[in-house]
Amino acid sequence: KAGVTQTPRYLIKTRGQQVTLSCSPISGHRSVSWYQQTPGQGLQFLFEYFSETQRNKGNFPGRFSGRQFSNSRSEMNVSTLELGDSALYLCASRPPGTGELFFGEGSRLTVL
Amino acid sequence: QKEVEQNSGPLSVPEGAIASLNCTYSDRGSQSFFWYRQYSGKSPELIMSIYSNGDKEDGRFTAQLNKASQYVSLLIRDSQPSDSATYLCAVNNNAGNMLTFGGGTRLMVKP
């Protein structure tokens, strides 16, 4: 069974630009969560989607947004990038009926 | 006070020893607890989940949960250099399906 797939794996942007990251969950998983990981703050929850609906949102500014499609694939978008947005963005999917998260390899964003 | 706390380490143990990793959490209503391993430059990998008080064993790994004291621990027996990684404790709080992660403990197993 294929794991969680994230694209792109690496990207470099400049301040003020926007970025869209994509995530394909494990087949059969309908819940997708996004996390930001930085050396200083660790893993921080961004949002969770289930059946195309955002169920939970972390404490991030409105520049961070996401969506989920009918095939459970998810995207997150960050607008007006700031230097502090440089991080590893991790997507995780959850099997039905469990609390376990399975992470993709992540998208490493560098903002210059 | 952070919701999930771990000693950042590094925790250094000799090969073959038992590594003991600890985690405390603040939300008394938490129901599900997880340990993830993260190698440098890689994403977190789930190694153990525990839902009820007591011990749960899986190979060389044992997770221990004490809800009354609000701590969860991970024991790694016969530690190997390949166990050297950062171990993240995660707790499913009562607010929904999100996991709250601790800052991680870096484990170094020396040959």
Tab-separated table of C-alpha atoms in Angstrom:
chain	number	residue	atom	x	y	z
A	1	LYS	CA	0.000	0.000	0.000
A	2	ALA	CA	1.405	3.372	-0.976
A	3	GLY	CA	2.116	5.798	1.818
A	4	VAL	CA	1.217	9.447	2.125
A	5	THR	CA	2.611	11.338	-0.838
A	6	GLN	CA	3.559	14.981	-0.653
A	7	THR	CA	4.640	17.264	-3.456
A	8	PRO	CA	6.824	19.122	-3.994
A	9	ARG	CA	9.486	17.792	-1.652
A	10	TYR	CA	11.605	20.923	-1.713
A	11	LEU	CA	10.886	24.463	-2.757
A	12	ILE	CA	12.401	27.885	-2.438
A	13	LYS	CA	10.297	31.026	-2.484
A	14	THR	CA	10.861	34.681	-1.746
A	15	ARG	CA	9.043	36.862	0.731
A	16	GLY	CA	5.624	37.958	-0.419
A	17	GLN	CA	5.077	35.027	-2.745
A	18	GLN	CA	2.557	32.311	-2.177
A	19	VAL	CA	2.928	28.546	-2.193
A	20	THR	CA	0.639	25.556	-2.622
A	21	LEU	CA	1.535	22.142	-1.235
A	22	SER	CA	-0.192	18.924	-2.155
A	23	CYS	CA	-0.882	15.740	-0.226
A	24	SER	CA	-2.332	12.409	-1.291
A	25	PRO	CA	-3.349	10.262	1.699
A	26	ILE	CA	-3.070	6.538	2.046
A	27	SER	CA	-5.839	4.813	0.120
A	28	GLY	CA	-8.941	4.520	2.290
A	29	HIS	CA	-7.935	7.297	4.657
A	30	ARG	CA	-10.370	10.194	4.568
A	31	SER	CA	-8.814	12.346	7.279
A	32	VAL	CA	-5.845	14.526	6.385
A	33	SER	CA	-3.934	16.715	8.817
A	34	TRP	CA	-1.215	19.259	8.208
A	35	TYR	CA	1.613	20.137	10.567
A	36	GLN	CA	4.439	22.638	10.477
A	37	GLN	CA	7.772	21.584	11.918
A	38	THR	CA	10.527	24.033	12.804
A	39	PRO	CA	13.603	23.613	15.016
A	40	GLY	CA	12.347	26.212	17.453
A	41	GLN	CA	8.658	25.348	17.712
A	42	GLY	CA	8.617	21.656	16.940
A	43	LEU	CA	5.547	20.102	15.365
A	44	GLN	CA	2.593	22.436	15.330
A	45	PHE	CA	-0.885	21.558	14.134
A	46	LEU	CA	-2.207	23.561	11.198
A	47	PHE	CA	-5.540	21.987	10.292
A	48	GLU	CA	-7.419	18.770	9.730
A	49	TYR	CA	-9.811	17.881	6.949
A	50	PHE	CA	-12.345	15.087	6.745
A	51	SER	CA	-14.725	14.541	3.861
A	52	GLU	CA	-13.833	17.921	2.366
A	53	THR	CA	-14.624	19.763	5.631
A	54	GLN	CA	-12.148	21.461	7.925
A	55	ARG	CA	-12.718	19.931	11.345
A	56	ASN	CA	-9.973	21.579	13.362
A	57	LYS	CA	-7.672	24.525	12.908
A	58	GLY	CA	-4.514	25.387	14.778
A	59	ASN	CA	-3.334	28.766	15.907
A	60	PHE	CA	-1.947	30.068	12.638
A	61	PRO	CA	-2.765	33.298	10.793
A	62	GLY	CA	-5.266	33.394	7.989
A	63	ARG	CA	-2.425	33.327	5.455
A	64	PHE	CA	-2.450	29.598	5.993
A	65	SER	CA	-5.349	27.837	4.364
A	66	GLY	CA	-6.219	24.445	3.048
A	67	ARG	CA	-8.804	22.356	1.320
A	68	GLN	CA	-9.666	18.776	0.643
A	69	PHE	CA	-11.066	17.288	-2.512
A	70	SER	CA	-13.633	14.548	-2.969
A	71	ASN	CA	-10.876	11.981	-3.534
A	72	SER	CA	-9.410	12.940	-0.093
A	73	ARG	CA	-6.375	14.621	-1.617
A	74	SER	CA	-5.560	17.846	0.168
A	75	GLU	CA	-3.748	21.065	-0.542
A	76	MET	CA	-2.513	23.769	1.724
A	77	ASN	CA	-1.689	27.280	0.682
A	78	VAL	CA	0.418	29.935	2.324
A	79	SER	CA	0.057	33.450	0.984
A	80	THR	CA	2.324	36.450	1.453
A	81	LEU	CA	5.211	34.331	2.602
A	82	GLU	CA	7.388	35.479	5.465
A	83	LEU	CA	10.881	34.364	6.417
A	84	GLY	CA	9.432	32.621	9.466
A	85	ASP	CA	7.347	30.356	7.248
A	86	SER	CA	10.480	28.421	6.369
A	87	ALA	CA	9.747	24.963	7.718
A	88	LEU	CA	9.025	21.347	6.982
A	89	TYR	CA	5.327	20.991	6.201
A	90	LEU	CA	4.033	17.551	6.999
A	91	CYS	CA	0.829	15.963	5.867
A	92	ALA	CA	-0.587	12.962	7.683
A	93	SER	CA	-3.549	10.721	7.073
A	94	ARG	CA	-5.579	8.754	9.575
A	95	PRO	CA	-7.184	5.325	9.177
A	96	PRO	CA	-10.899	5.191	9.932
A	97	GLY	CA	-11.677	4.638	13.604
A	98	THR	CA	-8.190	5.245	14.953
A	99	GLY	CA	-6.217	8.177	16.278
A	100	GLU	CA	-3.002	7.156	14.575
A	101	LEU	CA	-1.426	9.520	12.087
A	102	PHE	CA	0.783	8.376	9.242
A	103	PHE	CA	3.045	11.064	7.880
A	104	GLY	CA	4.321	11.783	4.415
A	105	GLU	CA	7.928	12.727	3.750
A	106	GLY	CA	7.087	16.403	3.966
A	107	SER	CA	7.593	19.491	1.856
A	108	ARG	CA	10.573	21.555	2.899
A	109	LEU	CA	9.918	25.226	2.236
A	110	THR	CA	12.654	27.819	2.306
A	111	VAL	CA	11.643	31.471	2.169
A	112	LEU	CA	14.370	33.907	1.171
B	1	GLN	CA	3.351	25.244	30.625
B	2	LYS	CA	3.488	23.223	27.427
B	3	GLU	CA	0.704	20.729	26.871
B	4	VAL	CA	3.088	17.848	26.183
B	5	GLU	CA	6.544	17.956	27.705
B	6	GLN	CA	9.633	15.917	27.002
B	7	ASN	CA	13.239	16.278	28.028
B	8	SER	CA	15.041	17.399	24.886
B	9	GLY	CA	18.141	15.366	25.716
B	10	PRO	CA	20.335	14.154	24.254
B	11	LEU	CA	19.887	10.911	26.095
B	12	SER	CA	22.984	8.828	25.572
B	13	VAL	CA	22.968	5.085	26.239
B	14	PRO	CA	25.436	2.333	25.350
B	15	GLU	CA	24.509	-0.289	22.806
B	16	GLY	CA	22.531	-3.104	24.414
B	17	ALA	CA	21.219	-0.982	27.275
B	18	ILE	CA	17.636	0.028	28.006
B	19	ALA	CA	16.671	3.524	26.903
B	20	SER	CA	13.894	5.162	28.897
B	21	LEU	CA	12.032	8.099	27.390
B	22	ASN	CA	9.448	10.049	29.334
B	23	CYS	CA	6.611	12.390	28.510
B	24	THR	CA	4.102	14.303	30.625
B	25	TYR	CA	0.880	15.909	29.463
B	26	SER	CA	-1.424	18.497	30.923
B	27	ASP	CA	-4.878	17.605	29.566
B	28	ARG	CA	-6.321	15.105	32.034
B	29	GLY	CA	-9.014	14.172	29.521
B	30	SER	CA	-6.519	12.894	26.944
B	31	GLN	CA	-7.410	9.466	25.667
B	32	SER	CA	-4.817	8.357	23.137
B	33	PHE	CA	-1.047	8.422	23.291
B	34	PHE	CA	1.545	7.797	20.637
B	35	TRP	CA	5.267	7.530	20.208
B	36	TYR	CA	6.905	8.530	16.963
B	37	ARG	CA	10.491	8.140	15.870
B	38	GLN	CA	12.055	10.746	13.614
B	39	TYR	CA	15.423	10.307	12.014
B	40	SER	CA	17.322	13.410	11.056
B	41	GLY	CA	15.946	14.825	7.815
B	42	LYS	CA	13.035	12.375	7.752
B	43	SER	CA	9.390	12.520	8.751
B	44	PRO	CA	7.945	11.067	11.968
B	45	GLU	CA	7.210	7.346	11.955
B	46	LEU	CA	4.648	5.818	14.308
B	47	ILE	CA	6.173	3.147	16.523
B	48	MET	CA	3.693	2.705	19.377
B	49	SER	CA	0.196	3.663	20.403
B	50	ILE	CA	-1.336	3.156	23.835
B	51	TYR	CA	-4.847	3.848	25.025
B	52	SER	CA	-5.224	2.339	28.499
B	53	ASN	CA	-3.221	2.355	31.709
B	54	GLY	CA	-0.422	-0.136	31.977
B	55	ASP	CA	2.197	-1.517	29.653
B	56	LYS	CA	2.059	-2.378	25.986
B	57	GLU	CA	4.899	-4.325	24.424
B	58	ASP	CA	5.883	-4.587	20.781
B	59	GLY	CA	9.194	-6.256	20.125
B	60	ARG	CA	11.954	-4.271	21.823
B	61	PHE	CA	9.573	-1.402	22.591
B	62	THR	CA	7.342	-1.040	25.642
B	63	ALA	CA	5.001	1.872	26.136
B	64	GLN	CA	3.776	2.641	29.637
B	65	LEU	CA	0.801	4.833	30.478
B	66	ASN	CA	-0.227	6.251	33.838
B	67	LYS	CA	-3.240	8.512	33.413
B	68	ALA	CA	-3.463	9.368	37.109
B	69	SER	CA	0.050	10.814	37.004
B	70	GLN	CA	-0.367	12.057	33.448
B	71	TYR	CA	2.738	10.519	32.036
B	72	VAL	CA	3.603	8.120	29.296
B	73	SER	CA	6.963	6.509	28.729
B	74	LEU	CA	8.741	4.446	26.123
B	75	LEU	CA	11.311	1.804	26.941
B	76	ILE	CA	13.652	0.508	24.264
B	77	ARG	CA	15.384	-2.713	25.223
B	78	ASP	CA	18.672	-3.865	23.724
B	79	SER	CA	19.229	-0.417	22.219
B	80	GLN	CA	20.971	-0.369	18.865
B	81	PRO	CA	22.860	2.451	17.130
B	82	SER	CA	20.041	2.423	14.554
B	83	ASP	CA	17.673	3.530	17.340
B	84	SER	CA	19.503	6.867	17.450
B	85	ALA	CA	16.805	9.371	16.531
B	86	THR	CA	14.432	11.898	18.031
B	87	TYR	CA	11.434	10.351	19.772
B	88	LEU	CA	8.246	12.354	19.786
B	89	CYS	CA	5.426	11.858	22.242
B	90	ALA	CA	1.970	12.767	20.936
B	91	VAL	CA	-1.319	13.076	22.755
B	92	ASN	CA	-4.825	13.172	21.354
B	93	ASN	CA	-6.552	15.819	23.385
B	94	ASN	CA	-10.215	16.024	24.085
B	95	ALA	CA	-10.828	18.904	21.697
B	96	GLY	CA	-10.908	16.816	18.590
B	97	ASN	CA	-8.822	14.580	16.443
B	98	MET	CA	-5.643	16.602	16.456
B	99	LEU	CA	-2.460	15.308	18.010
B	100	THR	CA	-0.370	17.565	20.202
B	101	PHE	CA	3.319	16.741	20.056
B	102	GLY	CA	6.035	17.184	22.601
B	103	GLY	CA	9.315	18.737	21.572
B	104	GLY	CA	10.997	15.358	21.297
B	105	THR	CA	13.889	13.625	23.030
B	106	ARG	CA	17.045	12.993	21.054
B	107	LEU	CA	18.398	9.519	21.746
B	108	MET	CA	21.972	8.575	20.992
B	109	VAL	CA	22.982	4.930	21.207
B	110	LYS	CA	26.740	4.545	21.292
B	111	PRO	CA	28.403	1.373	19.975
